[in-house]
Amino acid sequence: AVDPAHPPMNIKTRKKIKGKFPHKLKSDVTYPVPDKIETTLNDAILKFFSKLKSWLTTKYKNITKIEIRIKNKKPLRVKLGCDPSKPDLHIGHAVLLRKLRQFQNFGHTAVLIVGDFTAMIGDPTGKNKTRPQITLEETNENAKTYIDQATIVLSKNNLKVVYNSEWLSKLNFSDLIKIASKYTVAQMLERDDFTKRYNSGRPISLHEFLYPL
């Protein structure tokens, strides 16, 4: 007999609650679903970091700092970087922007890092050929629409916008040599996108290595 208070669930409902009970779900058993589950982003963050602390090594001390800041109600600075290689943000950015807005709603500061300098090279991730180069003027023009579009989701009140040309454009050739000396070609080729292109004989331009560098 079916309990009127807890009617049978459809397959989708079973999948949603799977793993929330100590026993396996059975097709002939009905399970109550809570009317309302109240949680907050901050609670979820604290729970997440609590689980991580048991196995994280000492090099992740910042995790504890984040937890302390949340408990002491000190705002975090949550950063998102995007390269204005084209005039429009794509749908994938919407997920990250909405998450940033959630942090803003809880009093944290969102920092949007516009990669106007790195966009001149273009992110090689997932690309099977060299991206066309664009000028700094073009990236800055594209960035104007990025800010307009991003602020449709993000609040302007606790938002900071910075451009990575502010520090990357100040690097000279001597600085670049010092940075490049810390990495090897083998490390660069470990990237999946470069590995596939190298193995298939597709050209990789030297300036593309500067992006991950």
GROMACS .gro file of C-alpha atoms in nm:
model
  213
    1ALA     CA    1   0.000   0.000   0.000
    2VAL     CA    2   0.116   0.349  -0.081
    3ASP     CA    3   0.135   0.602   0.200
    4PRO     CA    4  -0.081   0.900   0.091
    5ALA     CA    5   0.154   1.138   0.271
    6HIS     CA    6   0.445   1.016   0.059
    7PRO     CA    7   0.330   0.922  -0.292
    8PRO     CA    8   0.563   0.717  -0.516
    9MET     CA    9   0.849   0.908  -0.674
   10ASN     CA   10   0.931   0.910  -1.040
   11ILE     CA   11   1.273   0.808  -1.170
   12LYS     CA   12   1.405   1.165  -1.184
   13THR     CA   13   1.321   1.225  -0.818
   14ARG     CA   14   1.493   0.903  -0.716
   15LYS     CA   15   1.808   1.009  -0.899
   16LYS     CA   16   1.811   1.348  -0.728
   17ILE     CA   17   1.806   1.201  -0.378
   18LYS     CA   18   2.027   0.901  -0.454
   19GLY     CA   19   2.314   0.886  -0.212
   20LYS     CA   20   2.137   1.083   0.061
   21PHE     CA   21   2.024   0.766   0.243
   22PRO     CA   22   2.233   0.490   0.406
   23HIS     CA   23   2.056   0.212   0.217
   24LYS     CA   24   2.005   0.149  -0.153
   25LEU     CA   25   1.696   0.280  -0.324
   26LYS     CA   26   1.444   0.011  -0.409
   27SER     CA   27   1.175   0.034  -0.672
   28ASP     CA   28   0.900  -0.091  -0.437
   29VAL     CA   29   0.981   0.148  -0.153
   30THR     CA   30   0.877   0.511  -0.130
   31TYR     CA   31   1.099   0.772   0.030
   32PRO     CA   32   0.996   1.103   0.187
   33VAL     CA   33   1.149   1.414   0.033
   34PRO     CA   34   1.199   1.715   0.264
   35ASP     CA   35   0.962   1.999   0.184
   36LYS     CA   36   1.239   2.254   0.207
   37ILE     CA   37   1.616   2.230   0.242
   38GLU     CA   38   1.761   2.553   0.378
   39THR     CA   39   2.126   2.618   0.317
   40THR     CA   40   2.351   2.909   0.230
   41LEU     CA   41   2.658   2.945   0.018
   42ASN     CA   42   2.871   3.021   0.322
   43ASP     CA   43   2.750   2.708   0.501
   44ALA     CA   44   2.837   2.501   0.196
   45ILE     CA   45   3.185   2.656   0.176
   46LEU     CA   46   3.255   2.587   0.545
   47LYS     CA   47   3.138   2.227   0.511
   48PHE     CA   48   3.354   2.179   0.203
   49PHE     CA   49   3.668   2.315   0.368
   50SER     CA   50   3.600   2.112   0.681
   51LYS     CA   51   3.616   1.791   0.477
   52LEU     CA   52   3.927   1.905   0.292
   53LYS     CA   53   4.127   1.987   0.605
   54SER     CA   54   4.163   1.622   0.702
   55TRP     CA   55   4.381   1.539   0.401
   56LEU     CA   56   4.517   1.865   0.266
   57THR     CA   57   4.891   1.917   0.314
   58THR     CA   58   5.056   2.216   0.476
   59LYS     CA   59   5.101   2.395   0.143
   60TYR     CA   60   4.726   2.456   0.144
   61LYS     CA   61   4.731   2.676   0.454
   62ASN     CA   62   4.522   2.932   0.269
   63ILE     CA   63   4.224   2.697   0.307
   64THR     CA   64   4.228   2.757   0.683
   65LYS     CA   65   4.264   3.131   0.626
   66ILE     CA   66   3.954   3.132   0.407
   67GLU     CA   67   3.758   2.940   0.669
   68ILE     CA   68   3.867   3.183   0.942
   69ARG     CA   69   3.770   3.483   0.730
   70ILE     CA   70   3.422   3.343   0.670
   71LYS     CA   71   3.370   3.263   1.038
   72ASN     CA   72   3.488   3.613   1.131
   73LYS     CA   73   3.261   3.762   0.863
   74LYS     CA   74   3.551   3.915   0.674
   75PRO     CA   75   3.471   3.948   0.301
   76LEU     CA   76   3.659   3.732   0.051
   77ARG     CA   77   3.794   3.855  -0.281
   78VAL     CA   78   3.673   3.604  -0.538
   79LYS     CA   79   3.838   3.640  -0.878
   80LEU     CA   80   3.730   3.547  -1.230
   81GLY     CA   81   3.948   3.597  -1.534
   82CYS     CA   82   3.825   3.628  -1.892
   83ASP     CA   83   4.007   3.714  -2.213
   84PRO     CA   84   3.831   3.958  -2.447
   85SER     CA   85   3.944   3.784  -2.765
   86LYS     CA   86   3.593   3.844  -2.902
   87PRO     CA   87   3.331   4.112  -2.827
   88ASP     CA   88   3.087   3.882  -2.648
   89LEU     CA   89   3.089   3.664  -2.340
   90HIS     CA   90   2.962   3.313  -2.414
   91ILE     CA   91   2.704   3.106  -2.228
   92GLY     CA   92   2.976   2.926  -2.032
   93HIS     CA   93   3.065   3.252  -1.858
   94ALA     CA   94   2.707   3.281  -1.728
   95VAL     CA   95   2.757   2.989  -1.487
   96LEU     CA   96   3.069   3.149  -1.334
   97LEU     CA   97   2.914   3.495  -1.324
   98ARG     CA   98   2.607   3.365  -1.142
   99LYS     CA   99   2.831   3.194  -0.888
  100LEU     CA  100   3.024   3.518  -0.842
  101ARG     CA  101   2.695   3.700  -0.786
  102GLN     CA  102   2.612   3.451  -0.510
  103PHE     CA  103   2.936   3.544  -0.337
  104GLN     CA  104   2.845   3.911  -0.378
  105ASN     CA  105   2.503   3.850  -0.225
  106PHE     CA  106   2.680   3.722   0.087
  107GLY     CA  107   2.893   4.035   0.114
  108HIS     CA  108   3.206   3.913  -0.066
  109THR     CA  109   3.390   4.117  -0.330
  110ALA     CA  110   3.398   3.996  -0.690
  111VAL     CA  111   3.711   4.077  -0.890
  112LEU     CA  112   3.680   4.056  -1.267
  113ILE     CA  113   4.023   4.021  -1.427
  114VAL     CA  114   4.003   4.124  -1.790
  115GLY     CA  115   4.286   3.957  -1.982
  116ASP     CA  116   4.333   4.233  -2.237
  117PHE     CA  117   4.707   4.156  -2.260
  118THR     CA  118   4.685   3.775  -2.271
  119ALA     CA  119   4.400   3.799  -2.523
  120MET     CA  120   4.653   3.924  -2.779
  121ILE     CA  121   4.791   3.567  -2.776
  122GLY     CA  122   4.466   3.385  -2.710
  123ASP     CA  123   4.405   3.091  -2.478
  124PRO     CA  124   4.529   2.777  -2.661
  125THR     CA  125   4.322   2.546  -2.440
  126GLY     CA  126   4.113   2.312  -2.654
  127LYS     CA  127   4.237   2.462  -2.979
  128ASN     CA  128   4.383   2.252  -3.260
  129LYS     CA  129   4.555   2.543  -3.431
  130THR     CA  130   4.715   2.879  -3.352
  131ARG     CA  131   4.463   3.149  -3.274
  132PRO     CA  132   4.486   3.468  -3.481
  133GLN     CA  133   4.667   3.750  -3.303
  134ILE     CA  134   4.481   4.070  -3.222
  135THR     CA  135   4.607   4.406  -3.101
  136LEU     CA  136   4.581   4.556  -2.754
  137GLU     CA  137   4.347   4.819  -2.897
  138GLU     CA  138   4.115   4.544  -3.023
  139THR     CA  139   4.113   4.364  -2.688
  140ASN     CA  140   4.032   4.688  -2.507
  141GLU     CA  141   3.746   4.754  -2.745
  142ASN     CA  142   3.612   4.402  -2.685
  143ALA     CA  143   3.652   4.450  -2.311
  144LYS     CA  144   3.401   4.736  -2.312
  145THR     CA  145   3.121   4.498  -2.403
  146TYR     CA  146   3.251   4.242  -2.150
  147ILE     CA  147   3.197   4.483  -1.863
  148ASP     CA  148   2.852   4.581  -1.987
  149GLN     CA  149   2.749   4.216  -2.022
  150ALA     CA  150   2.907   4.098  -1.695
  151THR     CA  151   2.731   4.367  -1.492
  152ILE     CA  152   2.395   4.238  -1.611
  153VAL     CA  153   2.459   3.951  -1.368
  154LEU     CA  154   2.709   4.104  -1.126
  155SER     CA  155   2.636   4.387  -0.886
  156LYS     CA  156   2.845   4.699  -0.942
  157ASN     CA  157   2.844   4.778  -0.569
  158ASN     CA  158   3.103   4.518  -0.463
  159LEU     CA  159   3.274   4.460  -0.797
  160LYS     CA  160   3.631   4.548  -0.889
  161VAL     CA  161   3.752   4.534  -1.249
  162VAL     CA  162   4.125   4.508  -1.330
  163TYR     CA  163   4.316   4.454  -1.655
  164ASN     CA  164   4.616   4.222  -1.667
  165SER     CA  165   4.794   4.463  -1.901
  166GLU     CA  166   4.845   4.675  -1.587
  167TRP     CA  167   5.124   4.439  -1.475
  168LEU     CA  168   5.207   4.221  -1.778
  169SER     CA  169   5.284   4.516  -2.006
  170LYS     CA  170   5.552   4.626  -1.759
  171LEU     CA  171   5.755   4.306  -1.806
  172ASN     CA  172   6.074   4.349  -2.010
  173PHE     CA  173   6.274   4.087  -2.198
  174SER     CA  174   6.498   4.031  -1.896
  175ASP     CA  175   6.192   3.952  -1.683
  176LEU     CA  176   6.065   3.712  -1.948
  177ILE     CA  177   6.398   3.525  -1.956
  178LYS     CA  178   6.388   3.480  -1.577
  179ILE     CA  179   6.031   3.346  -1.587
  180ALA     CA  180   6.097   3.119  -1.886
  181SER     CA  181   6.404   2.969  -1.716
  182LYS     CA  182   6.179   2.811  -1.453
  183TYR     CA  183   5.991   2.594  -1.704
  184THR     CA  184   6.084   2.337  -1.966
  185VAL     CA  185   5.951   2.256  -2.312
  186ALA     CA  186   5.854   1.913  -2.175
  187GLN     CA  187   5.633   2.081  -1.915
  188MET     CA  188   5.464   2.286  -2.185
  189LEU     CA  189   5.402   1.980  -2.399
  190GLU     CA  190   5.234   1.808  -2.103
  191ARG     CA  191   4.934   2.027  -2.175
  192ASP     CA  192   4.674   1.818  -2.353
  193ASP     CA  193   4.613   2.075  -2.627
  194PHE     CA  194   4.983   2.106  -2.714
  195THR     CA  195   5.040   1.729  -2.690
  196LYS     CA  196   4.767   1.651  -2.942
  197ARG     CA  197   4.891   1.912  -3.187
  198TYR     CA  198   5.254   1.800  -3.151
  199ASN     CA  199   5.169   1.432  -3.202
  200SER     CA  200   4.953   1.509  -3.503
  201GLY     CA  201   5.223   1.724  -3.662
  202ARG     CA  202   5.024   2.048  -3.634
  203PRO     CA  203   5.238   2.360  -3.583
  204ILE     CA  204   5.271   2.526  -3.244
  205SER     CA  205   5.395   2.884  -3.250
  206LEU     CA  206   5.649   2.987  -2.987
  207HIS     CA  207   5.438   3.280  -2.873
  208GLU     CA  208   5.163   3.033  -2.770
  209PHE     CA  209   5.393   2.905  -2.494
  210LEU     CA  210   5.383   3.254  -2.345
  211TYR     CA  211   5.016   3.216  -2.256
  212PRO     CA  212   5.060   2.943  -1.990
  213LEU     CA  213   5.396   3.094  -1.897
   0.00000   0.00000   0.00000
